[in-house]
């Protein structure tokens, strides 16, 4: 019995290190790989190591967040603050407190967001199922990735987040730069706008190339499982 207990604790500890969970009938723990259809894939809730979900109730709420495309990841920090990274890559503090307090606040915040309200509406059944005992009533709508490796998923998501931020920065730089063209007139003004637009487009092409190279590297490193 003692050996079995030690083995179970070891397995649970290994799974917790992954940092993302949805209930499963046999173990009640599984990597969350839910992705929203379209370019906006998922949010990330960063939680201090000491607050990562451990109890059954905490795991249920991790599953609730997974239903609405919000993954839970740990970060090594001695503080008490958790942070939510939204679809556009921006982050904000969701305050201090244990996982249950944080998860419930994050769900409320998301359901009050524009796209989040749509997620909460379409995944209401999934969230209700997640709060039931996973051993007797596992969530019926847990999204999956069709067999894609979780490590590959993470690598790809990171590449996409970097790509979105770089594109946003490039577009903002372009909007600022064209202000230099407005005082000009005639052919000079037209030439200025054309030049600024070319610089922007060249940079966007470069960013796309870097994204493609990163995704290729992710696939080579982590492979695909179909």
PDB file of N, CA and C in Angstrom, residues 89-174:
ATOM      1  N   UNK A  89      -2.385  38.986 -26.739  1.00  0.00           N
ATOM      2  CA  UNK A  89      -1.033  38.902 -26.196  1.00  0.00           C
ATOM      3  C   UNK A  89      -0.771  39.838 -25.027  1.00  0.00           C
ATOM      4  N   UNK A  90      -1.723  40.719 -24.705  1.00  0.00           N
ATOM      5  CA  UNK A  90      -1.544  41.619 -23.566  1.00  0.00           C
ATOM      6  C   UNK A  90      -1.809  40.863 -22.264  1.00  0.00           C
ATOM      7  N   UNK A  91      -1.224  41.370 -21.177  1.00  0.00           N
ATOM      8  CA  UNK A  91      -1.372  40.716 -19.882  1.00  0.00           C
ATOM      9  C   UNK A  91      -1.858  41.710 -18.836  1.00  0.00           C
ATOM     10  N   UNK A  92      -2.585  41.206 -17.836  1.00  0.00           N
ATOM     11  CA  UNK A  92      -2.951  42.056 -16.708  1.00  0.00           C
ATOM     12  C   UNK A  92      -3.063  41.195 -15.456  1.00  0.00           C
ATOM     13  N   UNK A  93      -2.828  41.824 -14.312  1.00  0.00           N
ATOM     14  CA  UNK A  93      -2.886  41.109 -13.045  1.00  0.00           C
ATOM     15  C   UNK A  93      -4.331  40.849 -12.661  1.00  0.00           C
ATOM     16  N   UNK A  94      -4.613  39.617 -12.254  1.00  0.00           N
ATOM     17  CA  UNK A  94      -5.963  39.278 -11.796  1.00  0.00           C
ATOM     18  C   UNK A  94      -6.015  39.237 -10.272  1.00  0.00           C
ATOM     19  N   UNK A  95      -4.959  39.746  -9.638  1.00  0.00           N
ATOM     20  CA  UNK A  95      -4.945  39.855  -8.190  1.00  0.00           C
ATOM     21  C   UNK A  95      -4.280  38.693  -7.482  1.00  0.00           C
ATOM     22  N   UNK A  96      -4.336  38.768  -6.142  1.00  0.00           N
ATOM     23  CA  UNK A  96      -3.716  37.752  -5.303  1.00  0.00           C
ATOM     24  C   UNK A  96      -4.756  36.733  -4.850  1.00  0.00           C
ATOM     25  N   UNK A  97      -4.254  35.598  -4.384  1.00  0.00           N
ATOM     26  CA  UNK A  97      -5.159  34.599  -3.828  1.00  0.00           C
ATOM     27  C   UNK A  97      -4.899  33.217  -4.368  1.00  0.00           C
ATOM     28  N   UNK A  98      -5.529  32.222  -3.735  1.00  0.00           N
ATOM     29  CA  UNK A  98      -5.391  30.842  -4.147  1.00  0.00           C
ATOM     30  C   UNK A  98      -6.051  30.585  -5.486  1.00  0.00           C
ATOM     31  N   UNK A  99      -5.909  29.361  -5.987  1.00  0.00           N
ATOM     32  CA  UNK A  99      -6.366  29.061  -7.341  1.00  0.00           C
ATOM     33  C   UNK A  99      -7.877  29.199  -7.490  1.00  0.00           C
ATOM     34  N   UNK A 100      -8.662  28.734  -6.527  1.00  0.00           N
ATOM     35  CA  UNK A 100     -10.118  28.804  -6.654  1.00  0.00           C
ATOM     36  C   UNK A 100     -10.594  30.252  -6.788  1.00  0.00           C
ATOM     37  N   UNK A 101     -10.053  31.119  -5.928  1.00  0.00           N
ATOM     38  CA  UNK A 101     -10.428  32.536  -5.978  1.00  0.00           C
ATOM     39  C   UNK A 101     -10.071  33.137  -7.323  1.00  0.00           C
ATOM     40  N   UNK A 102      -8.865  32.826  -7.786  1.00  0.00           N
ATOM     41  CA  UNK A 102      -8.386  33.369  -9.063  1.00  0.00           C
ATOM     42  C   UNK A 102      -9.194  32.837 -10.232  1.00  0.00           C
ATOM     43  N   UNK A 103      -9.429  31.529 -10.261  1.00  0.00           N
ATOM     44  CA  UNK A 103     -10.146  30.917 -11.385  1.00  0.00           C
ATOM     45  C   UNK A 103     -11.560  31.475 -11.522  1.00  0.00           C
ATOM     46  N   UNK A 104     -12.238  31.657 -10.395  1.00  0.00           N
ATOM     47  CA  UNK A 104     -13.606  32.175 -10.437  1.00  0.00           C
ATOM     48  C   UNK A 104     -13.631  33.625 -10.925  1.00  0.00           C
ATOM     49  N   UNK A 105     -12.636  34.407 -10.495  1.00  0.00           N
ATOM     50  CA  UNK A 105     -12.556  35.800 -10.948  1.00  0.00           C
ATOM     51  C   UNK A 105     -12.261  35.863 -12.442  1.00  0.00           C
ATOM     52  N   UNK A 106     -11.331  35.016 -12.899  1.00  0.00           N
ATOM     53  CA  UNK A 106     -10.957  35.007 -14.308  1.00  0.00           C
ATOM     54  C   UNK A 106     -12.148  34.604 -15.187  1.00  0.00           C
ATOM     55  N   UNK A 107     -12.894  33.597 -14.750  1.00  0.00           N
ATOM     56  CA  UNK A 107     -14.082  33.194 -15.515  1.00  0.00           C
ATOM     57  C   UNK A 107     -15.064  34.357 -15.635  1.00  0.00           C
ATOM     58  N   UNK A 108     -15.282  35.065 -14.526  1.00  0.00           N
ATOM     59  CA  UNK A 108     -16.195  36.205 -14.540  1.00  0.00           C
ATOM     60  C   UNK A 108     -15.689  37.291 -15.475  1.00  0.00           C
ATOM     61  N   UNK A 109     -14.386  37.566 -15.409  1.00  0.00           N
ATOM     62  CA  UNK A 109     -13.794  38.582 -16.283  1.00  0.00           C
ATOM     63  C   UNK A 109     -13.978  38.209 -17.749  1.00  0.00           C
ATOM     64  N   UNK A 110     -13.671  36.943 -18.071  1.00  0.00           N
ATOM     65  CA  UNK A 110     -13.742  36.483 -19.462  1.00  0.00           C
ATOM     66  C   UNK A 110     -15.175  36.562 -19.978  1.00  0.00           C
ATOM     67  N   UNK A 111     -16.122  36.146 -19.163  1.00  0.00           N
ATOM     68  CA  UNK A 111     -17.522  36.146 -19.592  1.00  0.00           C
ATOM     69  C   UNK A 111     -18.068  37.557 -19.779  1.00  0.00           C
ATOM     70  N   UNK A 112     -17.358  38.562 -19.258  1.00  0.00           N
ATOM     71  CA  UNK A 112     -17.748  39.957 -19.442  1.00  0.00           C
ATOM     72  C   UNK A 112     -17.014  40.617 -20.606  1.00  0.00           C
ATOM     73  N   UNK A 113     -16.106  39.860 -21.242  1.00  0.00           N
ATOM     74  CA  UNK A 113     -15.378  40.373 -22.401  1.00  0.00           C
ATOM     75  C   UNK A 113     -16.212  40.158 -23.663  1.00  0.00           C
ATOM     76  N   UNK A 114     -15.872  40.873 -24.728  1.00  0.00           N
ATOM     77  CA  UNK A 114     -16.619  40.755 -25.974  1.00  0.00           C
ATOM     78  C   UNK A 114     -16.567  39.339 -26.540  1.00  0.00           C
ATOM     79  N   UNK A 115     -15.369  38.845 -26.841  1.00  0.00           N
ATOM     80  CA  UNK A 115     -15.236  37.490 -27.373  1.00  0.00           C
ATOM     81  C   UNK A 115     -15.459  36.455 -26.274  1.00  0.00           C
ATOM     82  N   UNK A 116     -15.103  36.810 -25.045  1.00  0.00           N
ATOM     83  CA  UNK A 116     -15.267  35.904 -23.925  1.00  0.00           C
ATOM     84  C   UNK A 116     -16.725  35.557 -23.661  1.00  0.00           C
ATOM     85  N   UNK A 117     -17.612  36.525 -23.842  1.00  0.00           N
ATOM     86  CA  UNK A 117     -19.036  36.263 -23.628  1.00  0.00           C
ATOM     87  C   UNK A 117     -19.542  35.230 -24.626  1.00  0.00           C
ATOM     88  N   UNK A 118     -18.994  35.261 -25.843  1.00  0.00           N
ATOM     89  CA  UNK A 118     -19.365  34.261 -26.855  1.00  0.00           C
ATOM     90  C   UNK A 118     -18.849  32.880 -26.439  1.00  0.00           C
ATOM     91  N   UNK A 119     -17.610  32.851 -25.928  1.00  0.00           N
ATOM     92  CA  UNK A 119     -17.031  31.588 -25.472  1.00  0.00           C
ATOM     93  C   UNK A 119     -17.859  30.983 -24.340  1.00  0.00           C
ATOM     94  N   UNK A 120     -18.220  31.825 -23.371  1.00  0.00           N
ATOM     95  CA  UNK A 120     -18.987  31.340 -22.218  1.00  0.00           C
ATOM     96  C   UNK A 120     -20.359  30.839 -22.635  1.00  0.00           C
ATOM     97  N   UNK A 121     -20.961  31.502 -23.621  1.00  0.00           N
ATOM     98  CA  UNK A 121     -22.277  31.093 -24.093  1.00  0.00           C
ATOM     99  C   UNK A 121     -22.219  29.758 -24.832  1.00  0.00           C
ATOM    100  N   UNK A 122     -21.227  29.612 -25.720  1.00  0.00           N
ATOM    101  CA  UNK A 122     -21.144  28.391 -26.525  1.00  0.00           C
ATOM    102  C   UNK A 122     -20.633  27.197 -25.726  1.00  0.00           C
ATOM    103  N   UNK A 123     -19.915  27.459 -24.626  1.00  0.00           N
ATOM    104  CA  UNK A 123     -19.326  26.373 -23.838  1.00  0.00           C
ATOM    105  C   UNK A 123     -19.968  26.221 -22.457  1.00  0.00           C
ATOM    106  N   UNK A 124     -21.203  26.691 -22.333  1.00  0.00           N
ATOM    107  CA  UNK A 124     -21.896  26.600 -21.050  1.00  0.00           C
ATOM    108  C   UNK A 124     -22.040  25.159 -20.579  1.00  0.00           C
ATOM    109  N   UNK A 125     -22.414  24.272 -21.490  1.00  0.00           N
ATOM    110  CA  UNK A 125     -22.584  22.854 -21.136  1.00  0.00           C
ATOM    111  C   UNK A 125     -21.255  22.250 -20.697  1.00  0.00           C
ATOM    112  N   UNK A 126     -20.192  22.590 -21.409  1.00  0.00           N
ATOM    113  CA  UNK A 126     -18.861  22.084 -21.056  1.00  0.00           C
ATOM    114  C   UNK A 126     -18.480  22.508 -19.646  1.00  0.00           C
ATOM    115  N   UNK A 127     -18.747  23.775 -19.302  1.00  0.00           N
ATOM    116  CA  UNK A 127     -18.398  24.279 -17.970  1.00  0.00           C
ATOM    117  C   UNK A 127     -19.249  23.613 -16.889  1.00  0.00           C
ATOM    118  N   UNK A 128     -20.513  23.404 -17.172  1.00  0.00           N
ATOM    119  CA  UNK A 128     -21.388  22.740 -16.202  1.00  0.00           C
ATOM    120  C   UNK A 128     -20.910  21.313 -15.949  1.00  0.00           C
ATOM    121  N   UNK A 129     -20.542  20.612 -17.018  1.00  0.00           N
ATOM    122  CA  UNK A 129     -20.050  19.245 -16.881  1.00  0.00           C
ATOM    123  C   UNK A 129     -18.746  19.200 -16.100  1.00  0.00           C
ATOM    124  N   UNK A 130     -17.901  20.200 -16.321  1.00  0.00           N
ATOM    125  CA  UNK A 130     -16.593  20.231 -15.659  1.00  0.00           C
ATOM    126  C   UNK A 130     -16.725  20.335 -14.148  1.00  0.00           C
ATOM    127  N   UNK A 131     -17.784  20.967 -13.677  1.00  0.00           N
ATOM    128  CA  UNK A 131     -17.994  21.141 -12.243  1.00  0.00           C
ATOM    129  C   UNK A 131     -18.643  19.931 -11.585  1.00  0.00           C
ATOM    130  N   UNK A 132     -19.077  18.961 -12.414  1.00  0.00           N
ATOM    131  CA  UNK A 132     -19.610  17.719 -11.875  1.00  0.00           C
ATOM    132  C   UNK A 132     -18.448  16.790 -11.520  1.00  0.00           C
ATOM    133  N   UNK A 133     -18.729  15.723 -10.813  1.00  0.00           N
ATOM    134  CA  UNK A 133     -17.700  14.744 -10.468  1.00  0.00           C
ATOM    135  C   UNK A 133     -17.196  14.106 -11.750  1.00  0.00           C
ATOM    136  N   UNK A 134     -15.921  14.336 -12.120  1.00  0.00           N
ATOM    137  CA  UNK A 134     -15.406  13.804 -13.385  1.00  0.00           C
ATOM    138  C   UNK A 134     -15.422  12.280 -13.447  1.00  0.00           C
ATOM    139  N   UNK A 135     -15.490  11.589 -12.300  1.00  0.00           N
ATOM    140  CA  UNK A 135     -15.487  10.121 -12.309  1.00  0.00           C
ATOM    141  C   UNK A 135     -16.838   9.561 -12.749  1.00  0.00           C
ATOM    142  N   UNK A 136     -17.892  10.374 -12.549  1.00  0.00           N
ATOM    143  CA  UNK A 136     -19.219   9.881 -12.901  1.00  0.00           C
ATOM    144  C   UNK A 136     -19.834  10.648 -14.062  1.00  0.00           C
ATOM    145  N   UNK A 137     -19.358  11.879 -14.276  1.00  0.00           N
ATOM    146  CA  UNK A 137     -19.922  12.701 -15.343  1.00  0.00           C
ATOM    147  C   UNK A 137     -18.846  13.584 -15.945  1.00  0.00           C
ATOM    148  N   UNK A 138     -17.928  13.008 -16.716  1.00  0.00           N
ATOM    149  CA  UNK A 138     -16.837  13.794 -17.292  1.00  0.00           C
ATOM    150  C   UNK A 138     -17.356  14.796 -18.318  1.00  0.00           C
ATOM    151  N   UNK A 139     -16.676  15.927 -18.490  1.00  0.00           N
ATOM    152  CA  UNK A 139     -17.116  16.927 -19.463  1.00  0.00           C
ATOM    153  C   UNK A 139     -17.296  16.301 -20.837  1.00  0.00           C
ATOM    154  N   UNK A 140     -18.437  16.599 -21.470  1.00  0.00           N
ATOM    155  CA  UNK A 140     -18.743  15.987 -22.763  1.00  0.00           C
ATOM    156  C   UNK A 140     -18.259  16.818 -23.932  1.00  0.00           C
ATOM    157  N   UNK A 141     -17.780  18.040 -23.651  1.00  0.00           N
ATOM    158  CA  UNK A 141     -17.384  18.909 -24.748  1.00  0.00           C
ATOM    159  C   UNK A 141     -15.947  19.395 -24.598  1.00  0.00           C
ATOM    160  N   UNK A 142     -15.096  18.643 -23.948  1.00  0.00           N
ATOM    161  CA  UNK A 142     -13.710  19.069 -23.839  1.00  0.00           C
ATOM    162  C   UNK A 142     -13.088  19.143 -25.217  1.00  0.00           C
ATOM    163  N   UNK A 143     -12.576  20.326 -25.639  1.00  0.00           N
ATOM    164  CA  UNK A 143     -11.986  20.437 -26.960  1.00  0.00           C
ATOM    165  C   UNK A 143     -10.676  19.663 -27.001  1.00  0.00           C
ATOM    166  N   UNK A 144     -10.310  19.153 -28.170  1.00  0.00           N
ATOM    167  CA  UNK A 144      -9.032  18.476 -28.340  1.00  0.00           C
ATOM    168  C   UNK A 144      -8.314  19.048 -29.536  1.00  0.00           C
ATOM    169  N   UNK A 145      -7.101  18.606 -29.773  1.00  0.00           N
ATOM    170  CA  UNK A 145      -6.295  19.115 -30.883  1.00  0.00           C
ATOM    171  C   UNK A 145      -6.101  18.062 -31.951  1.00  0.00           C
ATOM    172  N   UNK A 146      -6.926  17.009 -31.936  1.00  0.00           N
ATOM    173  CA  UNK A 146      -6.845  16.009 -32.980  1.00  0.00           C
ATOM    174  C   UNK A 146      -5.574  15.206 -32.923  1.00  0.00           C
ATOM    175  N   UNK A 147      -4.964  15.057 -31.754  1.00  0.00           N
ATOM    176  CA  UNK A 147      -3.787  14.211 -31.629  1.00  0.00           C
ATOM    177  C   UNK A 147      -2.469  14.951 -31.690  1.00  0.00           C
ATOM    178  N   UNK A 148      -2.509  16.277 -31.768  1.00  0.00           N
ATOM    179  CA  UNK A 148      -1.273  17.043 -31.842  1.00  0.00           C
ATOM    180  C   UNK A 148      -0.521  16.980 -30.526  1.00  0.00           C
ATOM    181  N   UNK A 149       0.788  16.853 -30.593  1.00  0.00           N
ATOM    182  CA  UNK A 149       1.617  16.798 -29.399  1.00  0.00           C
ATOM    183  C   UNK A 149       1.451  18.071 -28.570  1.00  0.00           C
ATOM    184  N   UNK A 150       1.234  17.968 -27.251  1.00  0.00           N
ATOM    185  CA  UNK A 150       1.114  19.157 -26.397  1.00  0.00           C
ATOM    186  C   UNK A 150       2.354  20.051 -26.479  1.00  0.00           C
ATOM    187  N   UNK A 151       3.540  19.439 -26.574  1.00  0.00           N
ATOM    188  CA  UNK A 151       4.764  20.233 -26.675  1.00  0.00           C
ATOM    189  C   UNK A 151       4.794  21.012 -27.983  1.00  0.00           C
ATOM    190  N   UNK A 152       4.331  20.391 -29.056  1.00  0.00           N
ATOM    191  CA  UNK A 152       4.255  21.080 -30.341  1.00  0.00           C
ATOM    192  C   UNK A 152       3.236  22.211 -30.266  1.00  0.00           C
ATOM    193  N   UNK A 153       2.113  21.950 -29.596  1.00  0.00           N
ATOM    194  CA  UNK A 153       1.092  22.982 -29.421  1.00  0.00           C
ATOM    195  C   UNK A 153       1.663  24.210 -28.722  1.00  0.00           C
ATOM    196  N   UNK A 154       2.378  23.984 -27.641  1.00  0.00           N
ATOM    197  CA  UNK A 154       2.942  25.101 -26.878  1.00  0.00           C
ATOM    198  C   UNK A 154       3.941  25.885 -27.723  1.00  0.00           C
ATOM    199  N   UNK A 155       4.771  25.159 -28.442  1.00  0.00           N
ATOM    200  CA  UNK A 155       5.789  25.800 -29.281  1.00  0.00           C
ATOM    201  C   UNK A 155       5.124  26.657 -30.355  1.00  0.00           C
ATOM    202  N   UNK A 156       4.091  26.110 -30.991  1.00  0.00           N
ATOM    203  CA  UNK A 156       3.369  26.832 -32.036  1.00  0.00           C
ATOM    204  C   UNK A 156       2.656  28.062 -31.469  1.00  0.00           C
ATOM    205  N   UNK A 157       2.054  27.901 -30.305  1.00  0.00           N
ATOM    206  CA  UNK A 157       1.334  29.024 -29.696  1.00  0.00           C
ATOM    207  C   UNK A 157       2.279  30.164 -29.341  1.00  0.00           C
ATOM    208  N   UNK A 158       3.468  29.797 -28.864  1.00  0.00           N
ATOM    209  CA  UNK A 158       4.450  30.827 -28.544  1.00  0.00           C
ATOM    210  C   UNK A 158       4.870  31.567 -29.805  1.00  0.00           C
ATOM    211  N   UNK A 159       5.079  30.827 -30.893  1.00  0.00           N
ATOM    212  CA  UNK A 159       5.452  31.449 -32.167  1.00  0.00           C
ATOM    213  C   UNK A 159       4.355  32.393 -32.636  1.00  0.00           C
ATOM    214  N   UNK A 160       3.095  31.981 -32.461  1.00  0.00           N
ATOM    215  CA  UNK A 160       1.972  32.818 -32.881  1.00  0.00           C
ATOM    216  C   UNK A 160       1.844  34.069 -32.032  1.00  0.00           C
ATOM    217  N   UNK A 161       2.101  33.940 -30.725  1.00  0.00           N
ATOM    218  CA  UNK A 161       2.017  35.121 -29.849  1.00  0.00           C
ATOM    219  C   UNK A 161       3.079  36.144 -30.238  1.00  0.00           C
ATOM    220  N   UNK A 162       4.295  35.665 -30.477  1.00  0.00           N
ATOM    221  CA  UNK A 162       5.378  36.564 -30.886  1.00  0.00           C
ATOM    222  C   UNK A 162       5.036  37.224 -32.214  1.00  0.00           C
ATOM    223  N   UNK A 163       4.480  36.432 -33.127  1.00  0.00           N
ATOM    224  CA  UNK A 163       4.106  36.934 -34.448  1.00  0.00           C
ATOM    225  C   UNK A 163       3.057  38.034 -34.342  1.00  0.00           C
ATOM    226  N   UNK A 164       2.031  37.837 -33.511  1.00  0.00           N
ATOM    227  CA  UNK A 164       0.990  38.846 -33.349  1.00  0.00           C
ATOM    228  C   UNK A 164       1.549  40.145 -32.783  1.00  0.00           C
ATOM    229  N   UNK A 165       2.424  40.019 -31.795  1.00  0.00           N
ATOM    230  CA  UNK A 165       3.006  41.211 -31.176  1.00  0.00           C
ATOM    231  C   UNK A 165       3.867  41.983 -32.170  1.00  0.00           C
ATOM    232  N   UNK A 166       4.651  41.261 -32.979  1.00  0.00           N
ATOM    233  CA  UNK A 166       5.514  41.910 -33.961  1.00  0.00           C
ATOM    234  C   UNK A 166       4.695  42.614 -35.040  1.00  0.00           C
ATOM    235  N   UNK A 167       3.611  41.966 -35.474  1.00  0.00           N
ATOM    236  CA  UNK A 167       2.746  42.585 -36.475  1.00  0.00           C
ATOM    237  C   UNK A 167       2.101  43.853 -35.926  1.00  0.00           C
ATOM    238  N   UNK A 168       1.628  43.768 -34.701  1.00  0.00           N
ATOM    239  CA  UNK A 168       0.989  44.922 -34.074  1.00  0.00           C
ATOM    240  C   UNK A 168       1.976  46.078 -33.948  1.00  0.00           C
ATOM    241  N   UNK A 169       3.198  45.760 -33.547  1.00  0.00           N
ATOM    242  CA  UNK A 169       4.229  46.792 -33.392  1.00  0.00           C
ATOM    243  C   UNK A 169       4.568  47.432 -34.743  1.00  0.00           C
ATOM    244  N   UNK A 170       4.636  46.622 -35.792  1.00  0.00           N
ATOM    245  CA  UNK A 170       4.957  47.128 -37.128  1.00  0.00           C
ATOM    246  C   UNK A 170       3.872  48.059 -37.644  1.00  0.00           C
ATOM    247  N   UNK A 171       2.617  47.664 -37.459  1.00  0.00           N
ATOM    248  CA  UNK A 171       1.502  48.493 -37.915  1.00  0.00           C
ATOM    249  C   UNK A 171       1.457  49.812 -37.149  1.00  0.00           C
ATOM    250  N   UNK A 172       1.702  49.761 -35.848  1.00  0.00           N
ATOM    251  CA  UNK A 172       1.715  50.991 -35.052  1.00  0.00           C
ATOM    252  C   UNK A 172       2.852  51.912 -35.484  1.00  0.00           C
ATOM    253  N   UNK A 173       4.018  51.332 -35.795  1.00  0.00           N
ATOM    254  CA  UNK A 173       5.156  52.125 -36.262  1.00  0.00           C
ATOM    255  C   UNK A 173       4.832  52.782 -37.604  1.00  0.00           C
ATOM    256  N   UNK A 174       4.109  52.050 -38.458  1.00  0.00           N
ATOM    257  CA  UNK A 174       3.720  52.595 -39.764  1.00  0.00           C
ATOM    258  C   UNK A 174       2.773  53.783 -39.593  1.00  0.00           C
TER     259      UNK A 174
END
